[in-house]
XYZ file of C-alpha atoms in Angstrom:
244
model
C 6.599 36.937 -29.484
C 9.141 33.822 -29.314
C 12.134 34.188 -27.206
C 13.948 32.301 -30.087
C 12.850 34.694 -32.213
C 13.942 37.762 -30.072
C 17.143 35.829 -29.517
C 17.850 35.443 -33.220
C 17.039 39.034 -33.891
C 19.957 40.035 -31.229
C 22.487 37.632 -32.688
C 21.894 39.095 -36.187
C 22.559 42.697 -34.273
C 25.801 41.379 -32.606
C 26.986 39.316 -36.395
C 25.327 41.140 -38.892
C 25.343 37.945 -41.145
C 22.244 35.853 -41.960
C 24.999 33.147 -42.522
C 26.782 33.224 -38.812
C 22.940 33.652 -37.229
C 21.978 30.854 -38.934
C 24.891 28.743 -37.559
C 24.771 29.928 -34.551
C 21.130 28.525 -33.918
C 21.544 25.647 -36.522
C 18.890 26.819 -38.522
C 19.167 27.843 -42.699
C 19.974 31.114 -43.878
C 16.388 31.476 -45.282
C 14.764 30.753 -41.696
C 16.472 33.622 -40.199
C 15.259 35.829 -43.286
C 11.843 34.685 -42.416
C 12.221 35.725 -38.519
C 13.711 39.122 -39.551
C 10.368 39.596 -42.110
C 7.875 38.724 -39.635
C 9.213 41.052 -37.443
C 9.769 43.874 -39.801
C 6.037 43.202 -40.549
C 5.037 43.503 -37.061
C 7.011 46.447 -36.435
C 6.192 48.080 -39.568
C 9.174 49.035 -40.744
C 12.635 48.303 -41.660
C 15.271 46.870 -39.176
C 18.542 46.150 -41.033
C 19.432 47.794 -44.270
C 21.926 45.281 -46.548
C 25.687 46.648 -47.243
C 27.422 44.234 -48.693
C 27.202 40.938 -47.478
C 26.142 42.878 -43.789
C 22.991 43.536 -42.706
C 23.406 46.840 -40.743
C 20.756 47.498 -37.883
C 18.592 50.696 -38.058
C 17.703 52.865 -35.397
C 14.908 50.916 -34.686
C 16.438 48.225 -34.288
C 19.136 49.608 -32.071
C 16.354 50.799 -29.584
C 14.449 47.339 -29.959
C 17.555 45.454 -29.277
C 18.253 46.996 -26.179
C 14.966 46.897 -24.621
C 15.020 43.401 -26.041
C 18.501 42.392 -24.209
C 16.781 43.411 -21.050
C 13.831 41.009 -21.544
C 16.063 38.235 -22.733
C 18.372 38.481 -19.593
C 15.363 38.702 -17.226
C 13.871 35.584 -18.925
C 17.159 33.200 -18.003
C 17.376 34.886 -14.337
C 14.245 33.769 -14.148
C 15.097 30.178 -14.562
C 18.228 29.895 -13.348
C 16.259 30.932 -9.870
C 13.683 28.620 -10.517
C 16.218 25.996 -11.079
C 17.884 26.903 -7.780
C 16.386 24.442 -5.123
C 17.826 27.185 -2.377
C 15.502 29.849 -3.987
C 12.429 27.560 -3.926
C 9.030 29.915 -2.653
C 5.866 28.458 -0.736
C 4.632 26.495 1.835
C 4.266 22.853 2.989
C 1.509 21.498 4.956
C 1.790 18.425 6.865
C -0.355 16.241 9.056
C 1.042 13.629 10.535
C 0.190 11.128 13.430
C 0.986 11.320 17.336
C 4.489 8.419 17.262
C 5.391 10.405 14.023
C 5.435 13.411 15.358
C 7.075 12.743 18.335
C 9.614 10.778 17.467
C 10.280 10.989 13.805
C 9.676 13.969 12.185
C 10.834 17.019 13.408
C 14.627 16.401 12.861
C 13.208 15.746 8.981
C 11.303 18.657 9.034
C 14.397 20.855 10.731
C 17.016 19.295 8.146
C 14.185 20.490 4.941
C 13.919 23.690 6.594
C 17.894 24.394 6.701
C 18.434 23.378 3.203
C 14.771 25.383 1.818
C 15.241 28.791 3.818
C 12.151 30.177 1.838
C 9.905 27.145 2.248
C 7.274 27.548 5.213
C 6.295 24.582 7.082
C 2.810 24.186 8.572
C 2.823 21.165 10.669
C 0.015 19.606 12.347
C -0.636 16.117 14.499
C -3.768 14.438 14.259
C -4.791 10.780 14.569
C -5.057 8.608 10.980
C -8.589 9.047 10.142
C -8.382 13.065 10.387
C -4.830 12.931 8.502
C -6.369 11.277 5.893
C -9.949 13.680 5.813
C -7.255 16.525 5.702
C -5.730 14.968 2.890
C -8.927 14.197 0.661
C -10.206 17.976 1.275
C -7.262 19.375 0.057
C -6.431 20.791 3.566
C -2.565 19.593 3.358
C -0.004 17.950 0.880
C 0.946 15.385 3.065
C -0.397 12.976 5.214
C 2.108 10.605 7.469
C 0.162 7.928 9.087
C 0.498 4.863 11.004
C -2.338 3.004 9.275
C -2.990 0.213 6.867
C -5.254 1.621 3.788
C -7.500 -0.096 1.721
C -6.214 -0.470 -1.830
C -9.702 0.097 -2.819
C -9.744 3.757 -1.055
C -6.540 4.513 -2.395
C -7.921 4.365 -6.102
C -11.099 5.716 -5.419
C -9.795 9.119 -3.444
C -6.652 9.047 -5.984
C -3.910 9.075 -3.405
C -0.483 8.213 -4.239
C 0.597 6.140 -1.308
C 4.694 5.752 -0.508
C 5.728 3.227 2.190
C 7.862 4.804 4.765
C 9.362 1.591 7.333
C 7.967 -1.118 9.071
C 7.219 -0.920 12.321
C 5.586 -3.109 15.553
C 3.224 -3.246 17.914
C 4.483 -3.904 21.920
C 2.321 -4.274 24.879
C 3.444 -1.992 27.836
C 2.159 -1.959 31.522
C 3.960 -1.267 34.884
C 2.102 -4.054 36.450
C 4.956 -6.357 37.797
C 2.487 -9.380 37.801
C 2.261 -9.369 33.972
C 5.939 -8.874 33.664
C 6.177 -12.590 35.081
C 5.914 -13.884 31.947
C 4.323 -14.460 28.318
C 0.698 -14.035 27.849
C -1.668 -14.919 25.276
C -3.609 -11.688 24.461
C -6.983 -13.265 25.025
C -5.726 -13.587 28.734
C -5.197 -10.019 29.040
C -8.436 -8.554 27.651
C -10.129 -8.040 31.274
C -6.976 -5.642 32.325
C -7.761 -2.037 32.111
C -6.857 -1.020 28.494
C -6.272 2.558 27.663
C -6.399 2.758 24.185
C -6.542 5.849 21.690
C -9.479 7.284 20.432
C -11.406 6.267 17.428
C -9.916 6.741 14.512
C -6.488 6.306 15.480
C -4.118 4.616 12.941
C -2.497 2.395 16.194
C -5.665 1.711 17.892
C -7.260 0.261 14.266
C -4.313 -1.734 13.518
C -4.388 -3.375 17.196
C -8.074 -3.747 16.977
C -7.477 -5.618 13.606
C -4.730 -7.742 14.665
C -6.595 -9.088 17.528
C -9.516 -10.147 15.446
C -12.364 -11.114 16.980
C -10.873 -10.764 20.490
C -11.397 -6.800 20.023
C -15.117 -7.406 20.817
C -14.130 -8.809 24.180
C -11.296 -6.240 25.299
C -12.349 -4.524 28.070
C -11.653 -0.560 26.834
C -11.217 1.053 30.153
C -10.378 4.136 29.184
C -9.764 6.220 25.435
C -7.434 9.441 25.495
C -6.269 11.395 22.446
C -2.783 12.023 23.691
C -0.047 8.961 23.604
C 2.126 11.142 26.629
C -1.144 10.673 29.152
C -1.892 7.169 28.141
C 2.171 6.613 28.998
C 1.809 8.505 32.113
C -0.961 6.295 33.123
C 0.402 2.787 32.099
C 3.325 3.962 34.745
C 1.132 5.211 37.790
C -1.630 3.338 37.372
C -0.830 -0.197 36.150
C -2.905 0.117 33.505
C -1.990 -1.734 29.971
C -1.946 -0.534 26.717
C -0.382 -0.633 23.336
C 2.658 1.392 21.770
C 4.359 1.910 18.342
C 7.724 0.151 19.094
């Protein structure tokens, strides 16, 4: 059953003219003959008798109106609800990297949550690599990354890819001797680097903007956690490299 059709059967209750139906809905006369024949058909029996130029409703199609009414009213809650963003159901899930978390996206995620009461938010930090393996199983809706992808992976795993803001790479270390001045970074690969582990988005990107250098940096030390890496570039002149 249409809901135009149910709707056109309760206007002709509330008129009782094929003529005022029909303009109501901008459709002929004979169309809204046709609507109230099917139905009589389906129904098996008659639903407006003719007096006149009105069409009086019978019984049954008193009783069908007003279980029909019901339906019809239910139908446009039902949108208008759907329509309202405040009412949106259902869950997000969200993997994003170590600097994002940290520094960017919680006041996003607390600003959604006030605005989408009914939304759930599952939140996760991982490095790039895992993000993206989250991503490709289906594990999460969102991936936000600090990585560089190939254009070529993009197209084969079907990923729709939306640049957030640039961003830059700074060397940090407490050691005051290195503070002195500008280096070149092929003087600094002997210093004790503490780098993040494999598969990091900001480890790969360093890695690739060093070139060939990367084969000579001496990798003293990998940690999964950018708040003991800082800890240690503070007490332990060590050297490493930051999302700006």
């Amino acid at each position: 059953m249409k809901i135009k059709d149910m709707e056109i059967f309760l206007d002709l209750l509330n008129t009782q003219s094929p003529t005022h139906t029909a303009n109501n809905f901008s459709i002929t006369q004979p169309n809204v003959s046709i609507v109230i024949k099917n139905l009589e058909n389906k129904f098996d029996g008659i639903l407006f008798e003719r007096l006149g130029k009105k069409l009086l409703p019978t019984p049954k199609a008193l009783e069908l109106g007003k279980n029909w009414l019901k339906i019809i009213q239910a139908y446009y809650q039902s949108l208008e609800k759907l329509n309202d963003e405040s009412m949106l159901l259902g869950e997000i899930k969200i993997a994003s990297t170590q600097s994002i978390s940290e520094h960017f996206l919680a006041p996003i995620l607390f600003d959604f949550k006030a605005e989408f009461k009914n939304i759930e938010i599952r939140s996760q930090t991982q490095n790039s690599k895992e993000c993206l393996n989250l991503l490709k199983n289906g594990n999460i809706e969102f991936a936000i990354i600090e990585a560089e992808l190939d254009p070529a992976l993009v197209e084969y795993e079907n990923l729709e890819i939306n640049f957030w803001q640039d961003d830059e790479l700074i060397v940090a270390t407490s050691d005051k001797k290195l503070n002195e001045k500008e280096f070149y970074i092929d003087e600094l690969l002997e210093q004790k680097w503490i780098l993040r582990e494999v598969g990091s988005g900001l480890r790969d990107k360093f890695l690739n903007e060093i070139g060939a250098s990367s084969k000579k940096l001496n990798i003293f030390l990998e940690l999964d956690r950018m708040a003991a890496i800082k800890e240690l570039v503070l007490q332990k002149k060590a050297i490493s490299i930051f999302s700006k």
